[in-house]
Amino acid sequence: MEAVLEQKNKAAGTQVRNRHIKKVAVLGSGVMGSRIACHFANIGCDVVLLDIVPGNLSDAEKGQKSARNRIVDAALAATLKSNPASLYDSAMISRVRTGNFDDDMALIADADWVLEAVVENLAIKKVVFEKVEAHRKPGTVVSSNTSGIPIHQMLDGRSADFRKHFVGTHFFNPPRYMRLLEIIPTPETDPALVSFLMSYGSLQLGKTTVLCNDTPAFIANRVGVFSMMTIIGLMNEMGLTIEEVDALTGPISGRPNSATFRTADVVGLDTFIKVADNLYSDCPADESRETFTIPEFVRRMAANNWLGDKTGQGFYKKTKGADGSRVILALDLNTLEYRESTKPRFDAIKAAKPVDDLRKRLRVLHRAEDKAGEFYRQASYRISRYVSNRIPEVAEALYKIDDALRAGFAWEIGPFDAWDALGVRETVEKMTAAGYAPAAWVNEMLAAGHESFYKAEGGKRLYYSIPDKAYKPVPGTEGFIILDNYRSASPVWSNSGATLHDIGDGVVCLEFHTKMNAIGAEVLEGINKSIQLAEENYRGLVIGNDASTFSAGANLMMMLMLAMEQEFDELSMAIRMFQNTVARARFSAIPVVVAPHGLTLGGGCELSMHADTVVAAAETYIGLVEVGAGLIPAGGGTKEFALRAADAYRDGDVELNVLQEYLLNIAQAKVATSAYEAYNLGIFRRNRDKVVVNQDRLLAAAKEEVLALDRAGYVKPTPRTDIKVLGRSALGSFNVAIDSMMRASYISAHDALIARKLAYVICGGDLTSPQLVSEQYLLDLEREAFLSLLGEKKTLERVQHILQTGKPLRN
């Protein structure tokens, strides 16, 4: 299909480039419709969200707009209350306007995209499309967000222009967070439109856009549900419990935390059953069709209304123990009664846990001799055979299946990628011997001497193209920099905690690879060495990675050990080194761009705040959280907030109010839940730092920012000596407020101590009047405060508790 699109789009290239999406009409305000509307608002579109008029209005209500919009307004309000949030920033809701189908369909007349998201009923969808036809302007994109209805069946009675501009667009829930967008054209869809949507979905919506054939359940649900049904079948065959299966199919094997049965509870057993039943009925030629047969115990659960989270119980049930604590119950599938859940133990998992690299870990799991090892082998054989047989039925290229499962089901790597990790030839021999021979093309590939489905060359990812019998670049990834694709080349420099890659055009990229990318001595060495090498031989440096976490902050374990051993000279040196390293990132002779994403806490946040420019993923959860460990930021974070507060002072403003806002961001350990919220917290700078919606494009965008700074004639900054601090005039007010909160029992005595230390630093100390101070002056204050807190028993208890539980302690 890509080859056809490429040929047809040569003539239509200008048309594709010139299309803009400024206004979107979303028809249907249910869970998906409202959340899709919010995500379009996230990226700056004006949105009209419409739904039906309630059928039970009184005569008086029939003339009231608020009553006529009751369904859509209630649905949107519920979405805005949902957690996690559907908007990057709550202020973005101003871009969404609500209405109803009877009064407001004319509002779609100037929409650039009309997206239908009503109930999964073909007859209802056709009625909606008839109304759309009456109001849309020619050339408007029209799409259906269906999860399974054949796209071509929706076109009956539609005009030629409608047909030309109609396509299936399957968003996954929740649309802000789930990366997958399946694009399903019909034979009549304009190829130029398909090409545009593939690009728009990636660039603007931040999605992994996958082009699908119009087959039952498309790609992700077809393979994802098959995988879940296979696992349920294996559970029955091997006599496993649901907790055992979830332990085996969670993060240890590269699957999400929700694993198998927790995922079913979240999705809803009714939805799961519906998709599986539809696949059974709609895929009579599927060689594994019987796998989609719903087991009797699942039918009984549905009859009992045990549908998962939506009904309060499914495979799991939450309740309260005698002491009021939360207790998780699990369903015993033999008795269909709930019992307290257990924590399974397998030798395979114990052996694999210390292995950080997923591909190596999969080899450990699959070679294990226990029951878990047999489970993994059987699951892999069946899933591998299935995906090999789905080409070219659901997709012409194998990378599409991997992309769909990664983005739609949150698999860390897709089934073909996992097959590569286990060794294609070795796995084919074993699965064939076990009665699960793959599709013929796999053996043909091996016979031709091609030993893997993927390989990397020159920083690009290539996949095995079955029709071409050769490797080709994965389409749509031209704008990506993925560090895994550089591992076949020797790095510029590396140590145990960091690696420096040459990513081309005179730019190098430093990635961390410690646990949670914590910043310790080895990472600090990496930052300093990378800046030195960049200053000598390159145009600039990117600090970023492809892991799920940018950095969880400084190495707390190291600090705890030094503090407990009373090694305060070493602690002081370590903190000074951290401060000096962060300062070197700011005051280097070459541009340094930091590319945070995911968890970016404590020291990771401080490093970001000292970059020449931050290029952040929209999904960045960033903040200075040291107070939760009984400390204050001492890697330049407190200093930087004092500096930024001073820069925000305006003549006539009450400076104390500005400073208080910055102080509270630290004192309350506020974490931005998106890059846009980080602007509001003062962590990112609106006039300098940038946001990228698609994380796959993050490192490439950061590299371009380095090059732009270099081309503009980058000049090394100089340390500031003009930072206005308020001294006693602010410190006294803050201390009075802290004491009042302690007396009212809002905070503990130790909370108050930490807050006073923080106030002392951010106010510039106990100065008799406002003064101008240097960055180094503030760095010295924050280091001294940090060291003094590490001498407190209660702080050490907090640090130890976080290291043991991952949660803050209030003491």
XYZ file of C-alpha atoms in Angstrom, residues 197-742:
546
model
C -3.229 11.847 7.966
C -0.260 9.542 8.499
C 1.993 12.595 8.732
C -0.463 14.742 10.713
C -1.087 11.988 13.242
C 2.620 11.703 13.913
C 3.681 15.354 13.766
C 0.682 17.109 15.280
C -1.215 14.533 17.337
C 1.943 12.835 18.611
C 0.764 9.388 17.558
C 2.336 6.252 16.222
C 0.237 6.211 13.065
C -0.229 2.757 11.562
C -1.778 2.187 8.142
C -4.151 -0.788 8.376
C -6.131 -2.924 6.000
C -9.908 -2.877 6.463
C -10.004 -6.231 8.254
C -11.836 -7.273 11.450
C -10.529 -5.334 14.499
C -7.732 -3.930 12.288
C -4.234 -4.690 13.677
C -3.808 -3.926 17.384
C -7.051 -5.435 18.676
C -6.768 -8.426 16.335
C -3.330 -9.404 17.629
C -3.704 -7.984 21.140
C -6.923 -9.851 21.877
C -5.465 -13.018 20.320
C -2.519 -12.683 22.693
C -4.804 -12.255 25.721
C -6.963 -15.213 24.685
C -3.836 -17.322 24.126
C -2.646 -16.484 27.634
C -6.051 -17.355 29.115
C -5.908 -20.683 27.268
C -2.417 -21.392 28.587
C -3.563 -20.516 32.098
C -6.205 -23.231 31.890
C -3.834 -25.753 30.312
C -1.111 -25.219 32.908
C -3.287 -24.713 35.985
C -2.062 -21.181 36.714
C -3.830 -18.540 38.809
C -4.654 -15.067 37.568
C -1.999 -13.566 39.880
C 0.602 -15.956 38.445
C -0.317 -15.016 34.896
C -0.192 -11.297 35.688
C 3.211 -11.718 37.333
C 4.474 -13.443 34.176
C 2.899 -11.007 31.701
C 3.767 -7.687 33.356
C 6.902 -5.501 33.147
C 9.247 -8.452 33.676
C 8.417 -9.577 30.123
C 8.058 -6.117 28.595
C 4.309 -5.778 29.020
C 2.492 -3.009 30.953
C 1.974 -2.995 34.728
C -1.647 -3.995 34.158
C -0.420 -7.258 32.580
C -3.304 -9.453 31.342
C -6.195 -9.620 33.799
C -5.760 -6.147 35.252
C -5.922 -4.890 31.654
C -9.156 -6.831 31.118
C -10.621 -5.218 34.239
C -9.652 -1.730 33.050
C -10.976 -2.252 29.520
C -14.141 -3.967 30.749
C -15.022 -7.610 30.387
C -18.055 -6.747 28.256
C -15.863 -4.945 25.726
C -13.313 -7.766 25.752
C -16.022 -10.372 25.139
C -17.566 -8.324 22.346
C -14.279 -7.963 20.471
C -13.426 -11.672 20.874
C -16.920 -12.779 19.778
C -16.777 -10.492 16.746
C -13.380 -11.857 15.765
C -14.685 -15.412 16.059
C -17.666 -14.658 13.816
C -15.904 -12.329 11.362
C -12.748 -14.409 10.773
C -13.934 -17.833 9.564
C -10.668 -18.425 7.666
C -8.412 -17.604 10.624
C -6.346 -20.730 11.354
C -6.461 -19.865 15.082
C -10.123 -18.934 15.150
C -10.948 -21.260 18.061
C -8.588 -19.261 20.281
C -11.222 -16.503 20.302
C -13.801 -18.805 21.945
C -14.747 -17.221 25.273
C -14.247 -19.636 28.204
C -17.270 -20.553 30.265
C -15.925 -18.871 33.431
C -15.702 -15.554 31.576
C -19.326 -15.895 30.428
C -20.373 -16.561 34.017
C -18.465 -13.488 35.204
C -20.315 -11.378 32.630
C -23.657 -12.866 33.707
C -22.793 -11.861 37.306
C -21.995 -8.332 36.084
C -18.392 -8.746 37.211
C -17.145 -6.592 34.348
C -14.090 -5.049 35.984
C -13.500 -1.520 37.195
C -16.791 -0.201 35.797
C -18.805 -2.507 38.111
C -16.363 -2.616 41.026
C -15.171 -6.172 40.500
C -13.847 -8.400 37.770
C -10.795 -10.608 37.950
C -9.814 -8.449 40.906
C -11.861 -6.731 43.597
C -10.809 -3.980 46.005
C -12.114 -4.036 49.555
C -11.101 -2.845 53.019
C -9.512 -4.934 55.728
C -10.437 -4.886 59.405
C -7.914 -2.105 60.013
C -9.305 0.012 57.167
C -6.406 -0.715 54.822
C -7.014 -1.527 51.172
C -7.114 -5.230 50.363
C -6.942 -6.642 46.841
C -8.964 -9.793 46.282
C -8.420 -12.083 43.314
C -10.936 -14.387 41.670
C -10.390 -18.094 42.133
C -11.338 -19.453 38.728
C -12.091 -22.927 40.104
C -14.714 -21.735 42.584
C -15.522 -18.285 41.131
C -15.115 -16.891 44.636
C -12.840 -14.046 45.699
C -9.883 -14.632 47.976
C -7.012 -12.458 49.139
C -4.506 -12.162 46.330
C -1.116 -13.801 46.638
C 2.327 -12.801 45.400
C 3.549 -15.538 43.051
C 7.173 -16.622 42.999
C 8.940 -18.184 40.030
C 12.602 -19.105 39.655
C 12.532 -17.664 36.125
C 11.455 -14.250 37.369
C 14.006 -14.336 40.175
C 16.773 -15.052 37.651
C 15.567 -12.412 35.190
C 14.951 -9.519 37.580
C 18.563 -8.317 37.789
C 18.783 -8.126 33.971
C 17.958 -4.556 32.918
C 18.065 -5.093 29.143
C 14.659 -6.467 28.095
C 15.978 -8.428 25.129
C 18.528 -10.204 27.304
C 15.892 -10.685 30.009
C 13.538 -12.384 27.548
C 16.252 -14.901 26.741
C 16.639 -15.672 30.445
C 12.874 -16.138 30.864
C 12.453 -18.351 27.806
C 15.371 -20.620 28.726
C 14.179 -21.206 32.292
C 13.436 -24.808 33.248
C 10.465 -24.112 35.530
C 6.765 -23.731 34.780
C 7.258 -20.050 33.966
C 9.813 -20.895 31.270
C 7.374 -23.327 29.653
C 4.634 -20.695 29.788
C 6.840 -18.147 28.016
C 7.900 -20.607 25.322
C 4.367 -21.747 24.582
C 3.012 -18.191 24.484
C 5.819 -17.019 22.178
C 5.414 -19.940 19.775
C 1.678 -19.353 19.395
C 1.869 -15.568 19.118
C 4.815 -15.728 16.706
C 3.001 -18.139 14.422
C -0.112 -15.973 14.534
C 1.562 -12.701 13.611
C 3.530 -14.336 10.799
C 0.234 -15.602 9.343
C -1.414 -12.158 9.548
C 0.817 -10.802 6.785
C -0.428 -9.653 4.317
C -3.983 -10.041 5.680
C -3.988 -7.227 8.251
C -0.860 -5.416 7.023
C 1.681 -5.813 4.249
C 4.682 -5.125 6.482
C 5.750 -6.691 9.764
C 6.805 -3.407 11.422
C 3.155 -2.281 11.431
C 2.191 -5.131 13.737
C 5.015 -4.275 16.126
C 4.160 -0.563 16.048
C 0.481 -1.279 16.722
C 1.149 -3.533 19.718
C 3.704 -1.153 21.235
C 1.509 1.905 20.864
C -1.920 0.332 21.389
C -1.238 -2.295 24.061
C 1.865 -0.708 25.648
C 4.149 -3.628 24.833
C 7.742 -2.491 25.279
C 8.715 -4.269 22.067
C 6.491 -5.877 19.441
C 6.227 -9.611 18.653
C 8.664 -9.584 15.715
C 11.159 -7.527 17.716
C 10.852 -10.023 20.597
C 11.333 -12.861 18.112
C 14.579 -11.207 17.011
C 15.700 -11.008 20.642
C 15.190 -14.762 21.077
C 16.909 -15.576 17.791
C 14.714 -16.110 14.738
C 16.283 -19.310 13.454
C 16.546 -20.950 16.868
C 12.958 -20.034 17.736
C 11.598 -21.272 14.385
C 13.231 -24.656 14.935
C 11.759 -24.962 18.429
C 8.272 -23.736 17.561
C 8.120 -26.014 14.504
C 9.111 -28.977 16.663
C 6.341 -27.993 19.097
C 3.749 -27.951 16.289
C 3.579 -24.195 15.701
C 5.333 -23.772 12.363
C 5.388 -20.128 11.177
C 4.216 -18.810 7.822
C 6.262 -19.954 4.827
C 7.794 -16.515 4.246
C 9.730 -16.760 7.531
C 11.521 -19.916 6.384
C 12.128 -18.327 2.977
C 13.704 -15.322 4.705
C 16.029 -17.572 6.696
C 16.885 -19.676 3.643
C 17.993 -16.495 1.864
C 20.440 -15.782 4.691
C 18.429 -13.089 6.452
C 18.626 -13.871 10.166
C 16.488 -11.096 11.681
C 13.352 -9.076 11.053
C 15.123 -5.801 11.869
C 18.608 -4.373 11.714
C 20.190 -0.948 12.172
C 22.449 0.783 9.665
C 23.772 4.324 9.914
C 21.456 5.202 12.768
C 18.372 4.050 10.830
C 16.073 1.113 11.565
C 15.514 -1.288 8.674
C 12.853 -3.995 8.461
C 12.655 -7.095 6.311
C 10.288 -6.388 3.418
C 8.619 -9.639 2.422
C 7.684 -8.654 -1.170
C 11.150 -7.184 -1.825
C 13.015 -9.971 0.026
C 15.355 -7.249 1.315
C 15.707 -4.743 4.143
C 14.137 -1.305 3.816
C 13.947 1.723 6.130
C 10.825 1.808 8.289
C 8.599 4.440 6.586
C 7.693 7.515 8.591
C 10.765 7.336 10.849
C 12.923 9.667 8.773
C 12.498 12.373 11.411
C 13.343 10.080 14.338
C 16.593 9.676 16.250
C 16.357 6.407 18.193
C 19.515 5.643 20.155
C 19.057 1.873 19.857
C 19.792 2.320 16.153
C 23.282 3.630 16.978
C 24.396 0.698 19.108
C 26.027 -1.170 16.227
C 28.601 1.642 16.021
C 31.272 2.359 18.617
C 30.200 5.195 20.921
C 32.181 8.402 21.158
C 32.672 7.681 24.866
C 31.035 5.594 27.580
C 31.256 4.449 31.176
C 29.038 2.250 33.353
C 26.326 4.905 33.674
C 26.319 6.915 30.464
C 27.068 6.694 26.747
C 27.878 9.455 24.277
C 26.674 8.906 20.693
C 27.525 10.797 17.516
C 24.078 11.546 16.036
C 25.388 13.361 12.990
C 25.876 16.918 11.719
C 28.400 17.663 14.434
C 26.043 16.902 17.334
C 26.541 14.333 20.094
C 23.911 12.890 22.431
C 24.550 11.732 25.989
C 22.208 9.080 27.392
C 22.113 7.820 30.966
C 21.574 4.117 31.694
C 21.635 3.811 35.468
C 18.635 2.461 37.386
C 15.793 4.958 36.806
C 18.549 7.047 35.162
C 19.527 8.315 38.619
C 22.335 10.862 38.587
C 25.391 9.648 40.464
C 29.159 9.958 40.030
C 29.248 8.023 36.763
C 26.545 10.205 35.181
C 28.201 13.405 36.391
C 31.447 12.176 34.854
C 29.541 11.536 31.633
C 28.097 15.064 31.523
C 31.462 16.693 32.128
C 33.292 14.475 29.638
C 30.601 15.000 26.997
C 30.810 18.782 27.327
C 34.597 18.608 27.104
C 34.501 16.458 23.941
C 31.752 18.600 22.395
C 33.742 21.762 23.045
C 36.773 20.193 21.350
C 35.199 18.474 18.349
C 31.474 19.131 17.897
C 28.882 21.849 17.394
C 26.808 20.991 20.457
C 25.372 18.449 22.870
C 21.960 16.880 23.448
C 21.282 15.195 26.795
C 18.421 12.741 26.370
C 17.439 9.092 26.090
C 14.777 6.675 24.841
C 13.994 5.152 28.243
C 10.612 5.482 29.941
C 12.197 7.812 32.528
C 14.496 10.737 31.725
C 15.870 10.817 35.284
C 14.396 10.137 38.715
C 16.958 12.507 40.247
C 20.138 12.232 42.289
C 21.422 8.945 43.692
C 19.734 8.979 47.110
C 21.262 5.676 48.172
C 24.765 7.093 47.874
C 23.795 10.165 49.923
C 22.107 8.055 52.605
C 25.169 5.843 53.007
C 27.536 8.816 53.296
C 25.224 10.601 55.743
C 24.806 7.539 57.964
C 28.582 7.144 58.059
C 28.941 10.857 58.926
C 31.101 11.438 55.835
C 30.072 15.091 55.528
C 33.240 16.221 53.772
C 32.583 13.671 51.036
C 28.924 14.700 50.926
C 29.906 18.330 50.542
C 32.266 17.403 47.704
C 29.542 15.326 46.009
C 27.000 18.159 46.188
C 29.563 20.678 44.989
C 30.385 18.372 42.054
C 26.677 18.134 41.199
C 26.349 21.930 41.314
C 29.501 22.434 39.254
C 28.364 19.916 36.643
C 24.954 21.548 36.270
C 26.680 24.949 36.054
C 29.022 23.614 33.383
C 26.016 22.601 31.294
C 24.846 26.225 31.443
C 28.201 27.950 30.958
C 29.782 25.679 28.340
C 31.260 27.005 25.115
C 28.814 24.972 23.010
C 24.987 24.828 23.122
C 23.617 22.201 25.504
C 19.997 21.139 24.925
C 18.274 18.837 27.417
C 15.394 16.655 26.210
C 13.328 15.521 29.223
C 10.358 13.180 29.034
C 8.454 10.939 31.404
C 9.619 11.166 35.021
C 12.055 14.060 35.361
C 12.447 14.664 39.062
C 14.863 16.367 41.439
C 18.303 16.453 39.846
C 16.842 15.629 36.430
C 14.675 18.733 36.742
C 17.653 20.832 37.899
C 19.741 19.731 34.923
C 16.880 20.635 32.587
C 16.505 24.075 34.178
C 20.163 24.846 33.415
C 20.083 23.918 29.714
C 20.473 26.570 27.034
C 17.145 25.269 25.773
C 14.818 22.522 26.934
C 13.074 20.515 24.226
C 10.581 18.487 26.253
C 8.092 15.781 25.403
C 4.531 16.904 26.092
C 4.254 13.942 28.460
C 6.926 15.132 30.881
C 6.240 14.826 34.609
C 8.749 17.206 36.104
C 9.361 18.876 39.451
C 11.679 19.582 42.363
C 10.564 16.911 44.813
C 13.447 16.867 47.300
C 11.226 18.063 50.163
C 9.532 14.661 50.081
C 12.876 13.172 51.093
C 13.381 15.707 53.871
C 15.763 17.839 51.796
C 15.777 20.907 49.553
C 17.016 21.115 45.943
C 20.789 21.617 46.043
C 21.843 21.000 42.451
C 21.031 24.588 41.582
C 17.247 24.178 41.749
C 16.612 26.474 44.722
C 19.103 28.993 43.344
C 17.413 28.902 39.955
C 13.962 29.546 41.412
C 15.357 32.505 43.371
C 16.884 33.815 40.131
C 13.695 33.325 38.133
C 11.611 34.979 40.839
C 13.956 37.972 40.746
C 13.646 38.178 36.950
C 9.854 38.108 37.311
C 9.702 41.137 39.646
C 8.027 44.146 38.044
C 7.832 47.721 39.248
C 4.801 48.145 41.453
C 4.285 44.398 42.036
C 4.379 42.888 45.506
C 7.648 40.995 45.189
C 6.875 38.783 48.167
C 3.913 37.264 46.327
C 6.082 36.287 43.351
C 8.759 34.766 45.568
C 6.147 32.923 47.619
C 4.798 31.236 44.500
C 8.237 29.894 43.614
C 8.893 28.838 47.214
C 5.612 26.917 47.389
C 6.416 25.043 44.181
C 9.420 23.566 46.004
C 7.911 23.336 49.496
C 4.863 21.449 48.222
C 6.986 19.277 45.880
C 4.730 20.222 42.969
C 5.129 18.079 39.866
C 3.914 19.274 36.487
C 1.828 16.551 34.835
C 2.688 17.825 31.365
C 5.319 20.030 29.791
C 2.681 22.758 29.480
C 2.057 22.699 33.223
C 5.841 23.033 33.684
C 5.548 26.486 32.094
C 2.997 27.429 34.747
C 5.288 26.244 37.556
C 8.201 28.283 36.259
C 10.254 25.175 35.483
C 10.218 25.793 31.726
C 10.682 29.244 30.178
C 7.988 30.357 27.738
C 10.348 32.474 25.669
C 12.958 29.747 25.242
C 11.916 26.176 25.990
C 9.918 24.066 23.530
C 7.461 21.160 23.591
C 7.285 18.173 21.210
C 4.064 16.143 21.185
C 5.539 12.994 19.621
C 8.252 11.594 21.880
C 9.741 9.613 18.978
C 10.697 12.966 17.448
C 12.136 14.399 20.663
C 15.852 13.776 20.142
C 15.681 14.880 16.514
C 13.987 18.129 17.586
C 16.617 18.637 20.303
C 19.384 18.112 17.746
C 17.790 20.703 15.447
C 17.696 23.155 18.353
C 21.440 22.632 18.938
C 22.112 23.325 15.270
C 19.873 26.418 15.310
C 21.724 27.828 18.327
C 25.058 27.102 16.663
C 23.997 28.732 13.376
C 22.791 31.807 15.271
C 26.320 32.299 16.625
C 26.086 30.766 20.062
C 27.792 32.845 22.748
C 28.804 31.304 26.067
C 26.681 32.772 28.922
C 28.300 34.315 31.991
C 27.298 33.621 35.613
C 24.811 36.089 37.058
C 25.808 38.503 39.826
C 22.635 40.646 39.742
C 20.044 38.397 41.412
C 17.787 40.405 43.710
C 17.065 38.633 46.990
C 14.686 40.019 49.614
C 16.443 38.955 52.843
C 14.731 39.491 56.186
C 11.753 41.352 54.726
C 10.552 38.127 53.096
C 12.154 35.628 55.462
C 10.291 36.957 58.492
C 6.928 36.709 56.734
C 7.641 33.178 55.525
C 8.742 32.015 58.981
C 5.589 33.414 60.604
C 3.467 31.526 58.055
C 5.475 28.318 58.614
C 5.057 28.536 62.394
C 1.311 29.128 62.004
C 0.930 26.048 59.813
C 2.874 23.940 62.312
